[in-house]
Tab-separated table of C-alpha atoms in Angstrom:
chain	number	residue	atom	x	y	z
A	1	UNK	CA	55.210	74.919	103.179
A	2	UNK	CA	58.734	76.263	102.636
A	3	UNK	CA	60.903	76.242	105.754
A	4	UNK	CA	61.501	79.582	107.440
A	5	UNK	CA	65.069	80.278	108.578
A	6	UNK	CA	65.451	82.261	111.797
A	7	UNK	CA	68.606	84.090	110.717
A	8	UNK	CA	70.156	84.199	107.241
A	9	UNK	CA	73.656	85.683	106.973
A	10	UNK	CA	74.850	86.593	103.475
A	11	UNK	CA	78.625	86.105	103.143
A	12	UNK	CA	81.047	83.671	104.823
A	13	UNK	CA	83.779	86.240	105.423
A	14	UNK	CA	85.111	87.476	108.755
A	15	UNK	CA	81.953	89.382	109.790
A	16	UNK	CA	79.540	86.671	108.631
A	17	UNK	CA	81.302	83.752	110.313
A	18	UNK	CA	81.995	85.702	113.529
A	19	UNK	CA	78.300	86.625	113.770
A	20	UNK	CA	77.274	83.013	113.093
A	21	UNK	CA	79.692	81.684	115.730
A	22	UNK	CA	78.604	84.303	118.277
A	23	UNK	CA	74.977	83.290	117.746
A	24	UNK	CA	75.918	79.587	117.972
A	25	UNK	CA	77.639	80.213	121.320
A	26	UNK	CA	74.347	81.746	122.502
A	27	UNK	CA	72.393	78.709	121.300
A	28	UNK	CA	70.918	80.415	118.217
A	29	UNK	CA	71.109	78.736	114.828
A	30	UNK	CA	71.832	80.651	111.627
A	31	UNK	CA	72.347	79.844	107.960
A	32	UNK	CA	75.312	81.415	106.150
A	33	UNK	CA	75.068	81.832	102.366
A	34	UNK	CA	78.387	82.050	100.488
A	35	UNK	CA	78.450	82.809	96.762
A	36	UNK	CA	81.822	81.061	96.223
A	37	UNK	CA	82.285	77.302	96.246
A	38	UNK	CA	84.556	77.505	99.295
A	39	UNK	CA	85.956	79.910	101.899
A	40	UNK	CA	87.460	83.040	100.301
A	41	UNK	CA	90.883	83.956	101.661
A	42	UNK	CA	91.762	86.935	99.435
A	43	UNK	CA	94.313	89.220	101.056
A	44	UNK	CA	96.491	86.527	102.731
A	45	UNK	CA	96.723	88.123	106.190
A	46	UNK	CA	95.849	91.190	108.259
A	47	UNK	CA	97.100	92.852	111.437
A	48	UNK	CA	94.994	91.829	114.413
A	49	UNK	CA	95.210	94.512	117.053
A	50	UNK	CA	94.180	94.325	120.718
A	51	UNK	CA	90.510	95.032	119.937
A	52	UNK	CA	90.416	92.079	117.514
A	53	UNK	CA	91.827	89.661	120.104
A	54	UNK	CA	89.147	90.770	122.553
A	55	UNK	CA	86.519	89.895	119.930
A	56	UNK	CA	88.195	86.562	119.121
A	57	UNK	CA	88.255	85.698	122.837
A	58	UNK	CA	84.577	86.676	123.110
A	59	UNK	CA	83.628	83.982	120.538
A	60	UNK	CA	86.087	81.503	122.050
A	61	UNK	CA	88.761	81.118	119.366
A	62	UNK	CA	91.542	83.403	120.605
A	63	UNK	CA	93.457	80.623	122.350
A	64	UNK	CA	93.848	78.204	119.376
A	65	UNK	CA	94.933	81.095	117.102
A	66	UNK	CA	97.591	82.625	119.348
A	67	UNK	CA	100.253	79.867	119.161
A	68	UNK	CA	100.057	79.862	115.349
A	69	UNK	CA	101.035	83.546	114.982
A	70	UNK	CA	103.988	85.517	116.346
A	71	UNK	CA	103.204	88.256	118.831
A	72	UNK	CA	104.546	91.601	117.595
A	73	UNK	CA	106.337	93.829	120.086
A	74	UNK	CA	106.705	97.115	118.276
A	75	UNK	CA	105.935	99.417	115.377
A	76	UNK	CA	108.642	101.194	113.401
A	77	UNK	CA	107.936	103.917	110.817
A	78	UNK	CA	110.632	104.809	108.262
A	79	UNK	CA	111.074	107.310	105.444
A	80	UNK	CA	111.714	105.889	101.966
A	81	UNK	CA	113.324	109.235	101.083
A	82	UNK	CA	115.977	109.369	103.829
A	83	UNK	CA	115.967	105.690	104.772
A	84	UNK	CA	115.826	106.784	108.429
A	85	UNK	CA	113.406	105.775	111.167
A	86	UNK	CA	110.836	108.514	111.865
A	87	UNK	CA	108.958	106.941	114.790
A	88	UNK	CA	109.052	103.860	116.964
A	89	UNK	CA	106.444	102.562	119.424
A	90	UNK	CA	106.559	99.570	121.720
A	91	UNK	CA	103.292	97.660	122.092
A	92	UNK	CA	103.681	96.894	125.798
A	93	UNK	CA	103.073	100.369	127.236
A	94	UNK	CA	101.091	103.375	126.011
A	95	UNK	CA	99.129	106.119	127.683
A	96	UNK	CA	95.718	104.623	126.917
A	97	UNK	CA	96.388	100.910	127.270
A	98	UNK	CA	99.049	99.152	129.294
A	99	UNK	CA	99.129	95.910	127.320
A	100	UNK	CA	98.678	95.728	123.575
A	101	UNK	CA	98.400	92.385	121.808
A	102	UNK	CA	99.269	92.557	118.124
A	103	UNK	CA	99.770	89.737	115.631
A	104	UNK	CA	99.518	89.273	111.873
A	105	UNK	CA	96.775	86.713	111.342
A	106	UNK	CA	96.527	84.522	108.261
A	107	UNK	CA	93.032	84.873	106.791
A	108	UNK	CA	92.740	81.223	105.820
A	109	UNK	CA	93.605	80.096	109.345
A	110	UNK	CA	91.051	82.496	110.856
A	111	UNK	CA	88.204	81.590	108.484
A	112	UNK	CA	88.838	77.843	108.804
A	113	UNK	CA	88.930	78.131	112.614
A	114	UNK	CA	85.611	80.045	112.623
A	115	UNK	CA	83.996	77.603	110.152
A	116	UNK	CA	85.177	74.510	112.037
A	117	UNK	CA	83.508	75.729	115.238
A	118	UNK	CA	80.103	75.989	113.521
A	119	UNK	CA	77.621	73.096	113.339
A	120	UNK	CA	77.782	71.075	110.127
A	121	UNK	CA	75.552	72.538	107.419
A	122	UNK	CA	75.679	76.119	108.745
A	123	UNK	CA	77.489	77.373	105.614
A	124	UNK	CA	75.825	76.843	102.243
A	125	UNK	CA	78.291	77.418	99.401
A	126	UNK	CA	77.577	78.407	95.767
A	127	UNK	CA	74.595	80.438	97.029
A	128	UNK	CA	74.552	83.866	95.435
A	129	UNK	CA	71.785	86.296	96.429
A	130	UNK	CA	70.205	88.025	93.426
A	131	UNK	CA	67.249	89.844	95.009
A	132	UNK	CA	65.428	90.492	98.271
A	133	UNK	CA	61.677	90.942	98.760
A	134	UNK	CA	59.395	91.634	101.712
A	135	UNK	CA	56.612	89.283	102.707
A	136	UNK	CA	54.893	90.297	105.934
A	137	UNK	CA	57.384	89.873	108.766
A	138	UNK	CA	59.722	87.818	106.581
A	139	UNK	CA	62.323	88.583	103.936
A	140	UNK	CA	62.307	86.496	100.758
A	141	UNK	CA	65.860	85.855	99.567
A	142	UNK	CA	66.141	84.789	95.913
A	143	UNK	CA	69.277	82.867	94.927
A	144	UNK	CA	70.938	82.587	91.509
A	145	UNK	CA	70.053	78.879	91.263
A	146	UNK	CA	66.343	79.797	91.366
A	147	UNK	CA	65.769	78.748	94.970
A	148	UNK	CA	64.009	80.904	97.558
A	149	UNK	CA	64.677	81.294	101.273
A	150	UNK	CA	62.418	82.891	103.878
A	151	UNK	CA	64.183	84.670	106.746
A	152	UNK	CA	63.059	86.220	110.019
A	153	UNK	CA	66.380	88.108	110.137
A	154	UNK	CA	68.617	88.976	107.173
A	155	UNK	CA	72.209	90.072	107.791
A	156	UNK	CA	74.403	91.364	104.962
A	157	UNK	CA	78.077	90.467	105.389
A	158	UNK	CA	78.557	90.310	101.632
A	159	UNK	CA	81.453	92.727	101.195
A	160	UNK	CA	81.944	96.004	99.337
A	161	UNK	CA	79.482	95.063	96.570
A	162	UNK	CA	76.793	94.065	99.062
A	163	UNK	CA	73.315	93.257	97.736
A	164	UNK	CA	71.925	93.770	101.248
A	165	UNK	CA	73.558	97.219	101.640
A	166	UNK	CA	72.050	98.178	98.287
A	167	UNK	CA	68.611	97.045	99.504
A	168	UNK	CA	69.076	99.256	102.611
A	169	UNK	CA	69.742	102.241	100.359
A	170	UNK	CA	73.531	102.535	100.619
A	171	UNK	CA	75.405	103.662	97.515
A	172	UNK	CA	78.346	101.748	96.119
A	173	UNK	CA	81.522	102.494	98.125
A	174	UNK	CA	83.665	105.322	96.749
A	175	UNK	CA	87.051	104.703	95.115
A	176	UNK	CA	89.803	106.242	97.271
A	177	UNK	CA	92.040	107.009	94.278
A	178	UNK	CA	94.554	104.483	95.612
A	179	UNK	CA	95.221	100.785	95.171
A	180	UNK	CA	96.967	98.096	97.198
A	181	UNK	CA	99.286	95.293	96.163
A	182	UNK	CA	99.499	92.588	98.812
A	183	UNK	CA	101.659	89.508	99.067
A	184	UNK	CA	103.006	86.803	101.330
A	185	UNK	CA	106.522	85.343	101.242
A	186	UNK	CA	107.308	81.902	102.689
A	187	UNK	CA	110.707	80.918	104.121
A	188	UNK	CA	111.099	77.162	104.389
A	189	UNK	CA	113.963	77.415	106.875
A	190	UNK	CA	112.668	80.486	108.709
A	191	UNK	CA	113.229	84.228	108.275
A	192	UNK	CA	115.418	86.583	110.342
A	193	UNK	CA	112.908	89.403	110.923
A	194	UNK	CA	112.187	90.642	114.436
A	195	UNK	CA	108.544	90.333	115.564
A	196	UNK	CA	107.853	93.949	114.614
A	197	UNK	CA	105.490	95.860	112.308
A	198	UNK	CA	107.776	97.821	109.933
A	199	UNK	CA	106.239	100.596	107.786
A	200	UNK	CA	107.713	102.882	105.106
A	201	UNK	CA	106.346	106.156	103.712
A	202	UNK	CA	107.378	108.620	101.036
A	203	UNK	CA	107.216	109.539	97.335
A	204	UNK	CA	103.450	108.894	97.259
A	205	UNK	CA	103.613	105.294	98.534
A	206	UNK	CA	103.076	103.488	101.813
A	207	UNK	CA	104.155	99.921	102.489
A	208	UNK	CA	105.025	97.519	105.257
A	209	UNK	CA	106.312	94.061	106.145
A	210	UNK	CA	104.904	92.046	109.052
A	211	UNK	CA	105.912	88.536	110.208
A	212	UNK	CA	102.936	86.160	110.599
A	213	UNK	CA	105.009	83.387	112.135
A	214	UNK	CA	108.582	82.051	111.937
A	215	UNK	CA	108.247	81.120	108.274
A	216	UNK	CA	105.950	83.643	106.609
A	217	UNK	CA	106.018	87.402	106.058
A	218	UNK	CA	102.967	89.383	104.921
A	219	UNK	CA	103.564	92.623	103.006
A	220	UNK	CA	101.410	95.402	101.559
A	221	UNK	CA	102.092	98.319	99.228
A	222	UNK	CA	99.579	101.136	98.621
A	223	UNK	CA	99.950	103.747	95.905
A	224	UNK	CA	97.988	106.398	94.043
A	225	UNK	CA	96.300	104.663	91.125
A	226	UNK	CA	97.045	105.698	87.561
A	227	UNK	CA	97.073	104.139	84.122
A	228	UNK	CA	99.639	101.696	85.605
A	229	UNK	CA	96.747	99.871	87.273
A	230	UNK	CA	95.322	98.482	84.011
A	231	UNK	CA	98.795	97.411	82.829
A	232	UNK	CA	99.431	95.398	85.995
A	233	UNK	CA	95.961	94.071	86.755
A	234	UNK	CA	96.444	90.612	85.227
A	235	UNK	CA	100.202	90.298	85.775
A	236	UNK	CA	101.659	89.537	89.229
A	237	UNK	CA	105.142	89.729	87.667
A	238	UNK	CA	104.490	93.349	86.638
A	239	UNK	CA	103.080	94.107	90.107
A	240	UNK	CA	106.253	92.788	91.690
A	241	UNK	CA	108.486	94.855	89.395
A	242	UNK	CA	106.380	97.957	90.048
A	243	UNK	CA	106.761	97.545	93.821
A	244	UNK	CA	110.505	96.838	93.615
A	245	UNK	CA	110.964	99.990	91.546
A	246	UNK	CA	109.189	102.168	94.125
A	247	UNK	CA	110.727	100.990	97.408
A	248	UNK	CA	113.216	103.853	97.758
A	249	UNK	CA	115.888	103.654	100.472
A	250	UNK	CA	115.148	100.364	102.166
A	251	UNK	CA	117.246	97.561	103.749
A	252	UNK	CA	118.148	94.603	101.520
A	253	UNK	CA	116.221	92.122	103.666
A	254	UNK	CA	112.974	94.084	103.108
A	255	UNK	CA	113.589	94.207	99.339
A	256	UNK	CA	114.288	90.462	99.443
A	257	UNK	CA	110.799	89.778	100.888
A	258	UNK	CA	109.184	91.193	97.723
A	259	UNK	CA	111.692	89.422	95.454
A	260	UNK	CA	111.041	86.085	97.164
A	261	UNK	CA	107.240	86.280	96.860
A	262	UNK	CA	105.800	83.814	94.323
A	263	UNK	CA	103.492	85.306	91.625
A	264	UNK	CA	100.553	83.216	92.932
A	265	UNK	CA	100.918	84.998	96.264
A	266	UNK	CA	100.524	88.563	94.953
A	267	UNK	CA	97.217	90.388	94.389
A	268	UNK	CA	96.169	93.907	93.387
A	269	UNK	CA	92.949	95.593	94.473
A	270	UNK	CA	91.480	99.125	94.387
A	271	UNK	CA	90.879	100.737	97.791
A	272	UNK	CA	87.267	101.663	98.474
A	273	UNK	CA	85.536	103.290	101.412
A	274	UNK	CA	82.083	104.418	102.465
A	275	UNK	CA	82.040	108.205	102.936
A	276	UNK	CA	81.711	108.847	106.695
A	277	UNK	CA	78.555	110.963	106.336
A	278	UNK	CA	76.776	107.958	104.781
A	279	UNK	CA	77.574	106.026	107.959
A	280	UNK	CA	76.121	108.844	110.095
A	281	UNK	CA	72.910	109.291	108.092
A	282	UNK	CA	72.431	105.920	106.365
A	283	UNK	CA	70.209	103.030	107.433
A	284	UNK	CA	72.498	100.409	109.008
A	285	UNK	CA	69.363	98.456	109.908
A	286	UNK	CA	65.783	98.536	108.658
A	287	UNK	CA	63.071	96.345	110.217
A	288	UNK	CA	64.682	92.856	110.287
A	289	UNK	CA	67.660	93.590	107.975
A	290	UNK	CA	71.146	94.942	108.767
A	291	UNK	CA	74.732	94.970	107.478
A	292	UNK	CA	78.131	94.223	109.054
A	293	UNK	CA	81.798	94.201	108.035
A	294	UNK	CA	82.735	95.593	104.612
A	295	UNK	CA	79.069	95.655	103.592
A	296	UNK	CA	78.586	98.239	106.352
A	297	UNK	CA	81.854	100.191	106.651
A	298	UNK	CA	84.434	99.528	103.916
A	299	UNK	CA	87.529	101.584	104.806
A	300	UNK	CA	91.047	102.206	103.567
A	301	UNK	CA	93.645	99.982	105.311
A	302	UNK	CA	95.640	102.831	106.875
A	303	UNK	CA	94.835	102.059	110.524
A	304	UNK	CA	94.639	98.296	109.956
A	305	UNK	CA	91.076	98.007	111.273
A	306	UNK	CA	88.998	96.550	108.400
A	307	UNK	CA	89.156	92.924	109.541
A	308	UNK	CA	89.370	93.861	113.224
A	309	UNK	CA	86.181	95.946	113.107
A	310	UNK	CA	84.394	93.111	111.262
A	311	UNK	CA	85.188	90.873	114.258
A	312	UNK	CA	83.803	93.564	116.587
A	313	UNK	CA	80.622	93.794	114.479
A	314	UNK	CA	80.095	90.051	114.760
A	315	UNK	CA	80.298	90.048	118.566
A	316	UNK	CA	78.050	93.100	119.027
A	317	UNK	CA	75.470	91.869	116.504
A	318	UNK	CA	75.308	88.385	118.056
A	319	UNK	CA	74.911	89.956	121.514
A	320	UNK	CA	72.093	92.289	120.392
A	321	UNK	CA	70.233	89.495	118.593
A	322	UNK	CA	70.790	87.135	121.519
A	323	UNK	CA	69.129	89.658	123.819
A	324	UNK	CA	66.238	90.166	121.378
A	325	UNK	CA	65.558	86.457	120.871
A	326	UNK	CA	65.863	85.391	124.509
A	327	UNK	CA	62.832	83.659	126.057
A	328	UNK	CA	60.811	83.742	122.838
A	329	UNK	CA	58.954	80.467	123.416
A	330	UNK	CA	55.269	81.098	122.741
A	331	UNK	CA	55.904	84.636	121.513
A	332	UNK	CA	53.681	85.973	118.728
A	333	UNK	CA	55.186	86.682	115.285
A	334	UNK	CA	54.432	90.360	115.785
A	335	UNK	CA	56.231	90.546	119.135
A	336	UNK	CA	59.190	88.534	117.806
A	337	UNK	CA	59.502	90.864	114.808
A	338	UNK	CA	59.333	93.919	117.082
A	339	UNK	CA	62.091	92.563	119.321
A	340	UNK	CA	64.296	91.686	116.327
A	341	UNK	CA	63.852	95.200	114.958
A	342	UNK	CA	64.789	96.708	118.333
A	343	UNK	CA	67.803	94.398	118.616
A	344	UNK	CA	69.114	95.448	115.214
A	345	UNK	CA	68.497	99.121	116.052
A	346	UNK	CA	70.541	98.616	119.212
A	347	UNK	CA	73.383	97.096	117.132
A	348	UNK	CA	73.255	99.999	114.653
A	349	UNK	CA	73.337	102.562	117.450
A	350	UNK	CA	76.305	100.864	119.120
A	351	UNK	CA	78.351	100.551	115.912
A	352	UNK	CA	77.560	103.772	114.021
A	353	UNK	CA	80.012	106.139	115.740
A	354	UNK	CA	82.787	103.532	115.911
A	355	UNK	CA	82.519	102.955	112.141
A	356	UNK	CA	82.451	106.720	111.488
A	357	UNK	CA	85.628	107.273	113.545
A	358	UNK	CA	87.500	104.350	111.929
A	359	UNK	CA	86.707	105.362	108.340
A	360	UNK	CA	87.527	109.027	108.991
A	361	UNK	CA	90.778	108.292	110.855
A	362	UNK	CA	91.930	105.771	108.230
A	363	UNK	CA	91.306	108.249	105.430
A	364	UNK	CA	93.152	111.057	107.246
A	365	UNK	CA	96.130	108.851	108.180
A	366	UNK	CA	96.358	107.506	104.616
A	367	UNK	CA	96.199	110.991	103.128
A	368	UNK	CA	99.085	112.227	105.281
A	369	UNK	CA	101.197	109.068	105.075
A	370	UNK	CA	100.940	108.770	101.320
A	371	UNK	CA	101.365	112.464	100.526
A	372	UNK	CA	104.016	113.504	98.045
A	373	UNK	CA	104.421	117.248	98.687
A	374	UNK	CA	107.491	118.795	100.326
A	375	UNK	CA	105.561	120.432	103.167
A	376	UNK	CA	103.511	117.349	104.049
A	377	UNK	CA	106.571	115.102	103.667
A	378	UNK	CA	108.442	117.290	106.170
A	379	UNK	CA	105.502	117.416	108.590
A	380	UNK	CA	104.899	113.672	108.334
A	381	UNK	CA	108.537	112.660	108.905
A	382	UNK	CA	109.512	115.320	111.502
A	383	UNK	CA	106.328	116.285	113.337
A	384	UNK	CA	103.428	113.875	112.745
A	385	UNK	CA	105.154	110.457	112.614
A	386	UNK	CA	104.678	109.678	116.318
A	387	UNK	CA	101.085	111.009	116.230
A	388	UNK	CA	100.233	108.768	113.249
A	389	UNK	CA	101.786	105.712	114.899
A	390	UNK	CA	99.780	106.562	118.028
A	391	UNK	CA	96.535	106.586	116.027
A	392	UNK	CA	96.975	102.875	115.281
A	393	UNK	CA	97.182	102.092	118.995
A	394	UNK	CA	94.356	104.483	119.855
A	395	UNK	CA	91.990	102.738	117.406
A	396	UNK	CA	93.134	99.358	118.812
A	397	UNK	CA	92.208	100.210	122.426
A	398	UNK	CA	88.493	99.650	121.795
A	399	UNK	CA	86.625	96.875	123.637
A	400	UNK	CA	83.499	95.456	121.947
A	401	UNK	CA	82.541	93.597	125.132
A	402	UNK	CA	81.486	90.007	125.780
A	403	UNK	CA	78.777	87.966	124.036
A	404	UNK	CA	76.475	88.076	127.043
A	405	UNK	CA	75.115	91.495	127.944
A	406	UNK	CA	74.958	90.644	131.642
């Protein structure tokens, strides 16, 4: 007899590990399959807004992460055309939320912290899923090494090219027509930047610099893709030159961040998103299968919520499954399957509208911020700048709740 796993999670990224840790905190074991031979830390860092810290606290790792990352106290938007500030927001007081907590979290630190809290053997590396079959109440998960796993619950946290999302009937995410170059610069003796999120817009580009801690600065640069993409794809040196040539009117210390970044710390990736109507009408869950994170709602990075919403997914999914699997001693397979299905439906219902709003808002904000027409440039810099900055804080005011429903 092959062993049956209660819960199999595909992908050891932010959503997968947060779900696994949430379940572990509720006393439920899971197995996480990761196709790579180790934790994947592509992207260097990401802005963790208030909603993300609520999720991190819910799974019990907020406290060890806080001292390792500088708290940011404001957001400043600037025009690359005029060089002037177009909007400024403080994070300590807004209409919707009195206290905002914002930091720039290093992906490696987050993933290692999540992984270290899990029981030994929870993550199985070099385990790529090639196909999924149904067998009664179970899902048969075929791996590239020829092995087979049987799962009572199958959760796809396997990113934009998700095998589980494909099985659920989702199409491949759409290309947004834009790409992002991301990097991280390290200052051995410390940098002089204020703990502030600084963004620049204009001439068809959007970029920003954000301190992670006293010695590292994360930066991103998004642009409309063209034939330039193929030229740069394999050359970090060309990426760096491309960015430096497009910065516009910008202070020397910001330009120096890009110049200081080592080639090994620069990556280029196309921006993809799931069209919002697919989120509204698609199957987020089906019987005992569901998706979370980028497998569920890939979005453009314009409201900084991709990683944050993956953390939310993990908490909500663990809570819904925890409720479904409570007091199951002596329960029949049929009843257990029914409760799992209801639990996943509850998760899908709770997350559908949130994902729809995030994807739609990110796309709208990105479209306006990266526009290159005279009318939109004027509107963005003179009229909409404060509104766009406010959208970031509005999206960050969400509370995914605690792990326990009670």
